[in-house]
Short mmCIF file of C-alpha atoms and ligand atoms in Angstrom, two decimals:
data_model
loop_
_atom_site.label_atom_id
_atom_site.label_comp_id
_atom_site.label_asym_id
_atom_site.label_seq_id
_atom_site.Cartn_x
_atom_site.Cartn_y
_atom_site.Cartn_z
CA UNK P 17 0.00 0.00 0.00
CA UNK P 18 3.02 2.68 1.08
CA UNK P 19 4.79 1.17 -2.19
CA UNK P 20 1.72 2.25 -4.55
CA UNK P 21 1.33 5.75 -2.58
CA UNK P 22 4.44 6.58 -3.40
CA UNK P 23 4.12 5.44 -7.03
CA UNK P 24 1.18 7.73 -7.11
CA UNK P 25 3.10 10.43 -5.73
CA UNK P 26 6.25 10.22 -8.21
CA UNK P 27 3.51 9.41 -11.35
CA UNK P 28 0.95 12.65 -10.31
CA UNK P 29 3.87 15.77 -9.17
CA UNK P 30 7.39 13.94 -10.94
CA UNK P 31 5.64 12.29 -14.42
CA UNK P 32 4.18 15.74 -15.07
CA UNK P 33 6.82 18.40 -14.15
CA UNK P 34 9.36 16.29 -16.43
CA UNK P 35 6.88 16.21 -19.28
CA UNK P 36 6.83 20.28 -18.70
CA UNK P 37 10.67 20.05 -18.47
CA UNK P 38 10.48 17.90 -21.94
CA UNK P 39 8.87 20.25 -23.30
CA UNK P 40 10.55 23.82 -22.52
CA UNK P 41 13.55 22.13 -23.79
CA UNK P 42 11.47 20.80 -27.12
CA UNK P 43 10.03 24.43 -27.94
CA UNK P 44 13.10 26.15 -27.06
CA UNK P 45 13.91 29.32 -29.05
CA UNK P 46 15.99 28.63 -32.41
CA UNK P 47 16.35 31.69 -34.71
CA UNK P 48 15.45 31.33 -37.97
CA UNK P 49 15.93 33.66 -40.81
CA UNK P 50 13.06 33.32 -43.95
CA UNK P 51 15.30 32.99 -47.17
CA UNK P 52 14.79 36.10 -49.32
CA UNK P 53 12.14 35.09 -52.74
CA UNK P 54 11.95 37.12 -55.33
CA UNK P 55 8.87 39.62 -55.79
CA UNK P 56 6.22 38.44 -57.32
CA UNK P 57 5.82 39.46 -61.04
CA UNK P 58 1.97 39.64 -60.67
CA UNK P 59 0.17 42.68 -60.74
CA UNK P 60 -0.15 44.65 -57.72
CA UNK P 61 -3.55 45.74 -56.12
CA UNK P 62 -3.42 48.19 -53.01
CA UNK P 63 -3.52 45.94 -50.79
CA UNK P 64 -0.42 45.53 -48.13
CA UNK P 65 -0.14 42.54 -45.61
CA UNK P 66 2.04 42.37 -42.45
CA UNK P 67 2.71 39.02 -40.79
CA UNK P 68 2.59 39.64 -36.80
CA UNK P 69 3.19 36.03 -35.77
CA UNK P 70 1.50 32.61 -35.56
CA UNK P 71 -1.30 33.38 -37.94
CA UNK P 72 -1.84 37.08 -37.37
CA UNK P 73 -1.64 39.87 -39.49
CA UNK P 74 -2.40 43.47 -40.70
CA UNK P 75 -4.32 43.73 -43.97
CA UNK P 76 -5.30 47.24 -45.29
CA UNK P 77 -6.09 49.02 -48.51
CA UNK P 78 -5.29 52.44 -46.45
CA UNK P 79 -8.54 52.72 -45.81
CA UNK P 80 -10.03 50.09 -43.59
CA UNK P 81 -7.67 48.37 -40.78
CA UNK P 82 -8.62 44.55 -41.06
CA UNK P 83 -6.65 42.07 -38.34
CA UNK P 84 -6.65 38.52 -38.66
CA UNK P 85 -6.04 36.37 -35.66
CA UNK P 86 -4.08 39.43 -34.02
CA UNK P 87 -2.06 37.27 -31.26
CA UNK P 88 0.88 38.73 -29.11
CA UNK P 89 0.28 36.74 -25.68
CA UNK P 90 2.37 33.54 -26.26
CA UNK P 91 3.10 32.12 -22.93
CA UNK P 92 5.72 29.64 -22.49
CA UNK P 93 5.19 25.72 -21.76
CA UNK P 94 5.61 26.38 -18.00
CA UNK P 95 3.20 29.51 -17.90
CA UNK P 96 0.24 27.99 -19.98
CA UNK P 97 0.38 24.87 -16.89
CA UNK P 98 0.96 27.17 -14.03
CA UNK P 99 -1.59 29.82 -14.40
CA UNK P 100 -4.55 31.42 -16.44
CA UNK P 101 -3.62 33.24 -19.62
CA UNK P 102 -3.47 37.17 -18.71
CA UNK P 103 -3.01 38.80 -22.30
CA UNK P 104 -0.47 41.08 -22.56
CA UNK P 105 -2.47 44.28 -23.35
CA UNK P 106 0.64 46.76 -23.47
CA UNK P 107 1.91 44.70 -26.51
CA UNK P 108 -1.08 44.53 -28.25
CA UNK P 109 -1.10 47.67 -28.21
CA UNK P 110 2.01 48.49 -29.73
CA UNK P 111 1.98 45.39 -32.48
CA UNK P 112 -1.94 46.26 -33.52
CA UNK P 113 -1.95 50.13 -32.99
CA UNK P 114 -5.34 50.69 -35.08
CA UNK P 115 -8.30 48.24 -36.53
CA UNK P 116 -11.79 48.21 -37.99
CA UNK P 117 -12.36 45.17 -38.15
CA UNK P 118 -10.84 41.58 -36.11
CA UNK P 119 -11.56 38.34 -38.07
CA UNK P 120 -11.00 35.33 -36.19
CA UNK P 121 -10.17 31.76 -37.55
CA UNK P 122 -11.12 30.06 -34.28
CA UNK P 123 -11.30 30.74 -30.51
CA UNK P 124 -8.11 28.94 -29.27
CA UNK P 125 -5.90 31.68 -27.58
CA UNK P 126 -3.26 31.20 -29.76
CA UNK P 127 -5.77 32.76 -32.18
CA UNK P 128 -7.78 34.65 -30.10
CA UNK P 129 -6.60 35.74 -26.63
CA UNK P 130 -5.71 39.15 -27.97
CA UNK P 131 -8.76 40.20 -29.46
CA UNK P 132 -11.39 41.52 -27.09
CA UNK P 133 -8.54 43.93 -25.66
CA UNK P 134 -7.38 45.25 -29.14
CA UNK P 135 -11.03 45.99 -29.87
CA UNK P 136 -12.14 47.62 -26.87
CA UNK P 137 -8.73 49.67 -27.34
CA UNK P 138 -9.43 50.48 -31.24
CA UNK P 139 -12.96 50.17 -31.31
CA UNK P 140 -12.95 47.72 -33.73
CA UNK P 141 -15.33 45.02 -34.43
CA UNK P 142 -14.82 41.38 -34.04
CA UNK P 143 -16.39 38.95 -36.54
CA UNK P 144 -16.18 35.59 -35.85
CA UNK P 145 -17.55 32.12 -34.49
CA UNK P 146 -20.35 31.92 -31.45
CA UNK P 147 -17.07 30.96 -29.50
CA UNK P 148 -15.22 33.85 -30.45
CA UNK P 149 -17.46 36.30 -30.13
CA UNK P 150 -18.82 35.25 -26.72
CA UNK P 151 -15.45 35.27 -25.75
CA UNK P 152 -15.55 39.34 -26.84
CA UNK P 153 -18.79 39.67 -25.15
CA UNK P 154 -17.35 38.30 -22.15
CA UNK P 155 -14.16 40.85 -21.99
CA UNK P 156 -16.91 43.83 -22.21
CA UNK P 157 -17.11 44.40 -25.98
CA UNK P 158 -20.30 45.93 -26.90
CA UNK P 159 -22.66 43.49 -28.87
CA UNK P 160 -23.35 46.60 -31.42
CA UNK P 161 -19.46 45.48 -32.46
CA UNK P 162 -19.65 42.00 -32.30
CA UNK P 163 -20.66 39.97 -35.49
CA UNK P 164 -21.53 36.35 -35.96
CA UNK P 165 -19.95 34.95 -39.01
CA UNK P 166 -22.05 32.48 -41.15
CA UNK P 167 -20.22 30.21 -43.39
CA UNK P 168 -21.68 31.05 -47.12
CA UNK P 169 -22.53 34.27 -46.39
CA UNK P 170 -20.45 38.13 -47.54
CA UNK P 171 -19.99 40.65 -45.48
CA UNK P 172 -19.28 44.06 -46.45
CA UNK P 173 -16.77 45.54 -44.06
CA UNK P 174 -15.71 49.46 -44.34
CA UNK P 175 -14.24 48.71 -47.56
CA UNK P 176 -13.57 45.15 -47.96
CA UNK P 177 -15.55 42.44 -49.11
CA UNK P 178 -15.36 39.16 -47.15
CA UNK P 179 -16.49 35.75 -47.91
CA UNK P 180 -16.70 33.48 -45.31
CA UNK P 181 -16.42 29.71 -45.47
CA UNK P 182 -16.42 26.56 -42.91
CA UNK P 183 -13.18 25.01 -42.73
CA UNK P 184 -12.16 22.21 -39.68
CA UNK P 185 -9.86 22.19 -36.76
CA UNK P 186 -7.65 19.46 -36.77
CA UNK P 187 -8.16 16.31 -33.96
CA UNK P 188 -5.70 17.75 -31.27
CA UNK P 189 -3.18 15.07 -29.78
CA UNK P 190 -5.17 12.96 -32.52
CA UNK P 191 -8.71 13.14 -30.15
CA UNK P 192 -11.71 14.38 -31.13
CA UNK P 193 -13.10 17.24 -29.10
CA UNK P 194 -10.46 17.84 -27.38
CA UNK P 195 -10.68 21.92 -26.67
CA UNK P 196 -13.69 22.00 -28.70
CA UNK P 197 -16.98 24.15 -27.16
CA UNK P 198 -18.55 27.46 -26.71
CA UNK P 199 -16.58 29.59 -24.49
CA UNK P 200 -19.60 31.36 -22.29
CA UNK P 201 -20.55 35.07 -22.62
CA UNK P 202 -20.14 35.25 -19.43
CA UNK P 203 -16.73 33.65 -18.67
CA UNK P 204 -13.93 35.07 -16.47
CA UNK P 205 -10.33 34.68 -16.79
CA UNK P 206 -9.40 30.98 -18.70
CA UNK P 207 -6.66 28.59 -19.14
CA UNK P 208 -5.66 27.74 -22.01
CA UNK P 209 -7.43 25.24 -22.55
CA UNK P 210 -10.57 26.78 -21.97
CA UNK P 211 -10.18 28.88 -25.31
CA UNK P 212 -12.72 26.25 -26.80
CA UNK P 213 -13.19 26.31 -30.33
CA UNK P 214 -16.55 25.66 -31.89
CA UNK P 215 -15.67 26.33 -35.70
CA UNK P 216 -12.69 27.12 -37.67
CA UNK P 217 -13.47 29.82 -40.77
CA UNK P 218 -12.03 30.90 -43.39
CA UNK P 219 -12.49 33.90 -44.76
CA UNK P 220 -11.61 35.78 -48.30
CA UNK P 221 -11.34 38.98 -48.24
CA UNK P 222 -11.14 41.99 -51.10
CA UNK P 223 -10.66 45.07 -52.01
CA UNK P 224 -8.56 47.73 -53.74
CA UNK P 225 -8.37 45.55 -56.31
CA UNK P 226 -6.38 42.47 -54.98
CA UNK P 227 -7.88 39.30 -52.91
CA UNK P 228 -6.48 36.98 -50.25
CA UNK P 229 -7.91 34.09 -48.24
CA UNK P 230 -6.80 33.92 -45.14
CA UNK P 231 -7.15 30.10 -44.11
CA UNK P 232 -4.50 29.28 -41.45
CA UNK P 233 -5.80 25.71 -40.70
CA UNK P 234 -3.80 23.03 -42.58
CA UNK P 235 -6.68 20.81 -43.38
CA UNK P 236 -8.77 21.19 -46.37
CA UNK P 237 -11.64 19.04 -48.02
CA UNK P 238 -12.67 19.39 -51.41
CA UNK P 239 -15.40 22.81 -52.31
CA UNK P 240 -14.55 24.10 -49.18
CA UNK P 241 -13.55 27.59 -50.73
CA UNK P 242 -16.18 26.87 -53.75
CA UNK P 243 -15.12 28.84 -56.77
CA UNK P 244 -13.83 31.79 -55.62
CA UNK P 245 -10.29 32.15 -57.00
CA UNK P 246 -8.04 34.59 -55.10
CA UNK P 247 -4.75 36.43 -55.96
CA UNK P 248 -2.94 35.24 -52.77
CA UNK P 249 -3.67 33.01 -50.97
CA UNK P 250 -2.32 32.03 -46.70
CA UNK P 251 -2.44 28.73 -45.86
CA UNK P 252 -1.58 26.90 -42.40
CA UNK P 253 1.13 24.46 -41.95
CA UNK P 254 0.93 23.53 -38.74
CA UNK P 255 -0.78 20.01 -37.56
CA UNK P 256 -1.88 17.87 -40.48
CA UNK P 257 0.91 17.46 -43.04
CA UNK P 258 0.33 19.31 -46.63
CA UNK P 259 0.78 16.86 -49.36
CA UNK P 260 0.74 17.86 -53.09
CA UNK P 261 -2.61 15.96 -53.42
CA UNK P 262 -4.27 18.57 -50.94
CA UNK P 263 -2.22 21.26 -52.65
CA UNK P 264 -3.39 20.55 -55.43
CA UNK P 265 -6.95 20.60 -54.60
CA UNK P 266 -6.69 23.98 -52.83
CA UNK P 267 -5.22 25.63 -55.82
CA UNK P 268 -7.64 24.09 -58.21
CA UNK P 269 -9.82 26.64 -55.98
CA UNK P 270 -8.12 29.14 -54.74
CA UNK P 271 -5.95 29.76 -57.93
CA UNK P 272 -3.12 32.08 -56.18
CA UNK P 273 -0.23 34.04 -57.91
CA UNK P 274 0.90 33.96 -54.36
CA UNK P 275 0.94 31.32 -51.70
CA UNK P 276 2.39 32.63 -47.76
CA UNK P 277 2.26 29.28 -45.62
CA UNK P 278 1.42 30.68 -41.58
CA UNK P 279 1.50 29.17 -38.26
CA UNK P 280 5.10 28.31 -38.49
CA UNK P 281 6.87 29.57 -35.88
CA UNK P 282 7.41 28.59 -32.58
CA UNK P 283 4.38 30.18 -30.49
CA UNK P 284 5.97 29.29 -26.98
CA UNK P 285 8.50 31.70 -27.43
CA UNK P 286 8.09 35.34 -26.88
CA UNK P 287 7.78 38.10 -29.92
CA UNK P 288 10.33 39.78 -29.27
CA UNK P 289 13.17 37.19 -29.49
CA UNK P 290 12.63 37.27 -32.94
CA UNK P 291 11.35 34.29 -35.82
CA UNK P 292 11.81 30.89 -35.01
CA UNK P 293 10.13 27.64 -36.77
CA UNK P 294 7.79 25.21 -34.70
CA UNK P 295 10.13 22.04 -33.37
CA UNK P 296 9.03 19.18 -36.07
CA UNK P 297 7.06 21.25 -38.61
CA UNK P 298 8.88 20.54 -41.44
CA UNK P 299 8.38 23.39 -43.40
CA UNK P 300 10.64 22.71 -46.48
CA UNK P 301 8.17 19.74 -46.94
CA UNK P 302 5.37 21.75 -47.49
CA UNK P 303 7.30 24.06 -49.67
CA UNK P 304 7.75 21.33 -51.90
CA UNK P 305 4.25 20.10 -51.61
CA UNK P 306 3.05 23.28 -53.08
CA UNK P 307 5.52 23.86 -55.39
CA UNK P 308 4.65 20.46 -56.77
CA UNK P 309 0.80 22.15 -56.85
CA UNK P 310 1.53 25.34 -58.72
CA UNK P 311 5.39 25.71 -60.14
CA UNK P 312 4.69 28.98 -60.92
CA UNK P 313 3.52 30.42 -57.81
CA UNK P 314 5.91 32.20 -54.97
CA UNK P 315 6.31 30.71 -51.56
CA UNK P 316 7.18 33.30 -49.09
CA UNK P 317 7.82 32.82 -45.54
CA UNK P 318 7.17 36.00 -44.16
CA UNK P 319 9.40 37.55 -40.91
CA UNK P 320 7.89 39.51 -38.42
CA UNK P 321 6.64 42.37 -39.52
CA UNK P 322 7.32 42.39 -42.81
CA UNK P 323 4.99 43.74 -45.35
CA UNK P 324 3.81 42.60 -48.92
CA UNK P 325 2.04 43.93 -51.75
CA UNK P 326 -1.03 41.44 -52.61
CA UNK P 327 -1.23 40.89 -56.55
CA UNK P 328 -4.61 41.05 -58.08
CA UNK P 329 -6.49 37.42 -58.76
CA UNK P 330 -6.07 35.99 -61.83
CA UNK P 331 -8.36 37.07 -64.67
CA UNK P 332 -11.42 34.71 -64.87
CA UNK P 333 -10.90 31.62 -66.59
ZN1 LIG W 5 -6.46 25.82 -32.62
#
């Protein structure tokens, strides 16, 4: 009996603390440095991009401010076990100084734990899933700025059109469910892994005379972006591995002139240390996977905060 309590003992406080110890050393901080690609050749529309980290970014036509999963709280391994996430307001605040609009792929923090304090700050208005924006809700963001996103349906925001489409979440640790649910209007501060996600969008969004869809998971399934073609297009590497089969199949959609692979980099590491890759995303693989796809069309790894010029979609076939 004293033998198995002090099995229990070493398997509940000792197995756990070295998994955490495992796992600071796995998602350690290794620079990494994009390779410079060429520019590419494709028509330009007025439309400029910044990569902010993970999958966030700053689109604008320098008219309307739209951000897309705007996250700057990345916790390390030992902070996301030992306490509830407290975003990191002062940063958002200097990476996301102005918005109109926040889209949000899904609720997880690492998507979302930013947003209902850079729109109560900006004043900006958060579309996204029931999760997401009852997480908003939640923080004290007025319902008047708070908008439900419906997959099939197009919004007109400020001066962007934006198509919205139902894409999935991949099986976490390979279960089903796992972090999946409604985060409640009325929750207070979370864990982690109480950033449920009920739906992962994807959204496609124009103006000024250039398109992009923003789809940072890396699962797809055939129609899921119908036929709406788009002159760049940013697609998520991280979880299920991107073949030249799937590739394939999203470009047969999406058509780009420009492909920006996201969710790369290693989210347990702060900002401001600079760009490094996830530990075992192999992102040379899916390089090659959509190369194999679409010769023709540019692969660029953005840095943070660097800023492109969207091209225009291809003319209609
Ligand atoms: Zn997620």
């Amino acid at each position: 009996m004293k033998r198995f309590a002090v099995g229990a003992a070493l398997t509940t406080v000792f197995l756990p603390l070295l998994l955490l110890c495992a796992a600071s050393v796995r998602f350690r901080h290794a620079p990494y440095h994009p390779p410079a690609e060429a520019e590419s050749t494709a028509a330009k529309g007025r439309l400029r991009l910044t990569y902010r980290g993970i999958s966030g970014y700053e689109l604008t036509d320098g008219k309307t401010v739209v951000l897309l999963d705007p996250t700057v709280t990345r916790p390390t391994v030992w902070d996301l076990f030992s306490r509830r996430l407290r975003p990191d307001e002062a940063l958002s605040g200097r990476v996301f100084p102005r918005a109109d609009f926040i889209l949000v792929n899904h609720a997880h923090y690492d998507h979302a734990a930013d947003v209902p304090a850079i729109a109560l700050r900006t004043g900006a208005t958060v579309v996204g899933s029931q999760s997401a924006c009852n997480l908003a809700l939640s923080r004290g963001v007025p319902p008047g700025r708070v908008r439900l996103a419906v997959p099939g349906e197009r919004l007109t925001l400020g001066t962007f059109t934006v198509d919205v489409r139902a894409s999935r979440h991949i099986d976490l640790l390979g279960m089903k469910g796992l972090m999946a649910g409604t985060i409640a209007p009325t929750a207070g501060p979370l864990w982690f892994w109480q950033y449920v996600q009920d739906a992962a969008l994807a959204y496609r969004l124009e103006a000024a005379g250039a398109s992009v869809w923003f789809h940072p998971t890396s699962t797809f399934k055939r129609s899921e972006l119908g036929d709406l073609p788009a002159g760049t297009l940013i697609m998520g590497v991280n979880g299920e591995e991107l073949t030249a089969e799937r590739m394939r199949l999203v470009f047969a959609e999406a058509r780009p002139r420009l492909i920006l692979p996201t969710h790369y980099d290693n989210l347990f590491q702060p900002l401001e240390k600079g760009l490094a890759l996830m530990p075992g995303l192999d992102l040379e693989a899916a390089r090659r996977a959509a190369q194999a796809a679409g010769a023709d069309v540019p692969w660029r790894v953005l840095d943070y905060g660097q800023t492109v010029e969207l091209p225009a979609a291809r003319p209609e076939r």
